[in-house]
Amino acid sequence: MTVLVVVAATARDPRFLSPQTLDSVLLWLPVLLVVALGQMPVIVTKGIDISVGSTVGLVAFSVGLIGKVNPSLPVPVLFASGLALGALLGSLNAVLVAIAKVPPVVTTIGTLTAFRGMAFLVAQGKQIDTNNVATALTDLGRNGVHLGPITVNWLLWLAFIPGALLAWVLARSAIGRTVYAVGGNPVAAALRGMDVKRILFSVYIWSGACAGLAGVLYLGRYGFVSAASAGVNLELNAIAAVVVGGVPVSGGSGSVLGVLAGCVLLAVVNVGLSVLGIAADWQLLAYGAVVMAALLVDAVGRRAKESSVVAA
Amino acid sequence: MSRRDLVPVGLLAIVLFVGSRLSARFLDAPYLLDTLNLYVEAGLLATGMTFVIVCGEIDLSVASTTVLVACVVSKFLGPETNPVVLVAMSVAIGSLLGLVNGALVTIGRVPSFLATLATMATYRGVAQAWLGPFSAKWPVMKGLDRAHLGNSPVPWPPVIWLLVAGAAGLVLHRTVFGRQVAAVGTNAIASRFSGLPVERTQLAVFALSGAMAGLAAVFLGSRLGVVRHDLGRGLELDAITAVVVGGTSILGGQGSMAGTVAALLLVAAAKTAMGVAGVKPEVQVTVVGVLLVLAVLAGNMAGLARRKAPTQA
Amino acid sequence: MSSLTARGLTVAYGGVEVLGSVDLDLRPGELRAIVGENGAGKSSLAKACSGVVRPVAGVIEIDGQARFFANPREALDAGVCLVHQEPLGFDDLSVGENVCAGAWPRKSGGIDWKQVHNQAAACLQRIQFDIDTRRRLASLSAAERQAVELAHGLARGARVWFFDETSAALTPTESARLFAVMRQLAAEGCAVGFVTHHLQEVVEHADVITVLRDGKLVGVLDKGSFTQADLVKLMVGRSVELDSPSAHKPGETVLRVRLLCVPGAVQDVSFEVKAGEVVALAGLVGAGRTDVAQAVCGLSRYRGEVEVCGQDVRRRSAAARWREGLALVPEDRQHQGLLLPLSICTNATLASLGTFSKVGWLDNIGIRSATVEKGKELGLVYQSPDQEVRLLSGGNQQKVALAKALLAKPKLLVLDEPTRGVDIGAKYDVHTLVRQLADQGVAILMVSSDLPEVMALAHRIVVMRKGTVAAEFAHQDATPEKIIAAASGGDSALAS
């Protein structure tokens, strides 16, 4: 699918296949990738976390404010505080879903608005501007490793850290394998003595922590945060990336590489739209269409699989 | 009214009292009644949403449906259009968009929260791609909210909403269809085993929710006179909150239209009181979100207590 | 050397006792069969001993030590493993992970994968299965999945084993292999109990046999001390009720099933049911009887023909078939038959709302009076028609489910285990009702595992085995022994 978009865009405008385009795709990726990495285990357990867009906004603003008040703080401290704040917000979802048994969609639609409102309260009508943000942080987006004509920015390298961590955890660790087990067959998981509650708890905290990290990446990428717009619709992008990346909505399977591919597709679509000169007004429709297409492909695949089982 | 319906009524009384302490102007009947105009759209969406949630599903796309319907109507209909045609068209387009949700859920077997999240983006996305940064003129029936019932201070739109909600309540509680919705929401498998048309019922509730969103578009367009793609953001939250606070179980099966109406009035009063107190709209939304989560929590606790009650052997 | 001793085990579901004060001794080195008719409490006994259900009374001792299991995990930790009929498993995990599920070997920083695969391979080796432990579970055959389930128990160090109808889904070769494994476990000093319907297996493999009937222990037999006929007599117990079906005056054919196939469950099944006739589908659990009933009702996909009153109903949905005069009382009334949190009125009239409404408006007075009237007819005991169904006892719940079917005025009534989990009084009421309905000319297709019930009610008995029709008897030619023999594939000469 990514290839199709690239080919179509290049056919329209040869400029699309330029290092500049690639650079902007790479710059677009980190925030989305990290949020999608957070979302993925949640969807594997048949849940959903709609609150991540607001978490990104709230954390980006709060960390921006921390940096503004203490300009001397080193960058790693900013990252640590972002992660911690995100995990704290995620733990609220975790408690509501895993312990109070509030359906995930209701929990996170509630916290979506709650976190956005908190961002407004923190902001007090102000914004974070580039001159409030440590250059050490914004430089992470401007500089990077040069591979020939393209630059792989530092933010993307940072985004690879949770990616590698999640890939390892899901493929190799007990908790990761249990995530698949709980998503695939919750009844058997309970009978086998797995702690289903703890797994649900963990995935929502992970999702929050990832959104927190993404908030700091957002700050570094844009250097500008408004409480009203930071991270809006990001949850939609992330869910699209995860579903497009081949994680079935019925839970129990999916891979980190698939999610990465899904994110690349969304980034290419996004950058492609602007290169093709299509106004930003088409973005939301593009996201919606991508999610719809992914859901339909998933549904058709499930139907085909079911009928083949019957035929066997 | 059941005992659960009394919860939002009690809360409403508290909010009205607190509001009156905040500002002397608050308890002014014409003021409150006019404010109610702002909540007619949410009220209609909540009316449709009650069916969807009683049926065990959820519809996140309602606000986007309203915007898309408003967009289509204002693009295609001229100022000489017969109002009846306009209302009929709005409702019809809304139902169609709702049917798309229903088809995704029944035929595609996509969980409704994902299906309607996708259409929530898609419908608003179409409106945004179509209108761009511009606004479209609403063709006819402008200023419906300024029309009052005779010489009374009661504006028409809330009255119409209450009539629609009343009729919907009768449908939910007194008709075969309403009974089927509750049955499917309680246990879809047992409903199928009892010969109920489960998938048709699910399709119908999404269509009904879409139809209400279409009707809401009429009031939205008429009140504002113009249509933009970013109208009505977060209306789905108000609607879902009203339904759940009104005592409808988020897990489906049991619900009350009277409760929804009372809870929507509560949301309206709470937001108005906050507005009077100078709380920003963005923060008001937060309060509504917290209210939603608390309502589900309270429902869960009540359910737990009920299940612990001894059963007759 | 391991042993399990259970004393006075009592299990109840929703107030209905399914196992009443039963004793069980599993000794090391012994293969113990647990037999009985469907619903005799065999599975409940195995589940109560392995922590899947909590007994309301009784003591369990492992190697002489009293134990209490709150969940299957605690039982497994104590060395008690239940192998389910349907293997539990995680399709997207590897064979190795499934074998070690719940107790993956760890080393610093994560799972010790080498250990996982070694351990899994070793456990599979022990039962002579050579499966690549890196394969996904989804790619395995039924027998291989069963082996993974067994290996899981081995990996957890189980010493007391229960097999709950584990051989039901296996081919004869596969099941012979399974019994060889059981024998091997016993030889290693484990205590082994297996629940089965297949009397042939009991005769061939069991050292000791525990026989249950209606939730009570009725006998413990040693190998060689009995014939298969003795066993059947003990299982069936009470001399078959002298009640016989209503005087038979068959009318038109109401249901005709021809060459019905349900993929994976039913193969080429044909039979007819006439007006005023009760036809029983007898057979073991898993023989495909419920699949036939559900296909007839339009609840699953099938090939072949189902004709109701001479019309092929292939293209009709379940809802349309109800309108045509077909009604179903399903087996699982908690999940399929009733809407537990809703009222008696709502449940009773759910399938006949067309009758109780005018242009879509509910006639609540009519609904109430019809419910009360039907309740009186069926001897329903309740406080108010608005009472929630979940608060009723099993027998009264079943009567509500029957009321729902009857208010739809069926020409063909499909009853799936109509008296499972109901008390004796309610059972008698249901039997009387079935006779009355047949006299009124309703065609009745009844799935039942209760042989006395089949003998007392059915004009004709269709016996199913492994998805096909094994035999068909007219009432006067049928005996419980013949039915059991046909259903379990044993030699009927042996049984009679």
XYZ file of N, CA and C in Angstrom, chain B residues 20 45 47 49 86 101 121 132 147 149 153 174 179 205-206 232 234-235 270 305:
60
model
N -27.552 29.235 41.133
C -28.230 30.445 41.599
C -27.393 31.198 42.622
N -29.130 14.042 19.702
C -28.119 12.985 19.574
C -28.261 11.995 20.732
N -30.914 11.305 22.347
C -32.138 10.527 22.134
C -31.836 9.304 21.261
N -28.803 8.115 20.690
C -27.734 7.338 21.348
C -28.319 6.379 22.397
N -36.527 20.015 3.301
C -35.226 20.141 3.952
C -35.107 19.214 5.145
N -22.634 2.895 9.368
C -22.128 2.400 10.655
C -22.686 1.022 10.951
N -14.150 10.194 11.904
C -13.120 10.940 11.171
C -13.537 11.135 9.724
N -13.582 23.196 3.162
C -12.318 23.882 3.389
C -12.456 24.853 4.532
N -37.722 31.787 17.585
C -39.179 31.652 17.546
C -39.667 31.106 18.877
N -42.842 30.081 21.647
C -44.169 29.471 21.712
C -45.168 30.549 22.087
N -42.079 32.692 27.062
C -40.624 32.775 26.865
C -40.049 31.440 26.404
N -42.452 1.105 24.698
C -43.804 0.599 24.478
C -44.004 -0.149 23.164
N -38.622 -3.272 22.465
C -38.419 -4.519 23.199
C -37.285 -5.316 22.565
N -30.923 0.599 14.859
C -30.556 1.588 15.885
C -29.503 2.558 15.350
N -28.572 2.049 14.528
C -27.587 2.976 13.960
C -28.251 3.939 12.983
N -19.837 21.639 16.284
C -20.356 20.505 17.049
C -19.320 19.523 17.532
N -17.292 17.403 19.939
C -17.523 16.985 21.319
C -18.985 16.775 21.672
N -19.884 16.990 20.684
C -21.299 16.751 20.979
C -21.547 15.292 21.348
N -25.347 22.327 34.177
C -23.991 22.352 34.732
C -23.088 23.224 33.870
N -23.294 -4.739 43.497
C -24.075 -4.930 44.715
C -25.288 -5.797 44.417
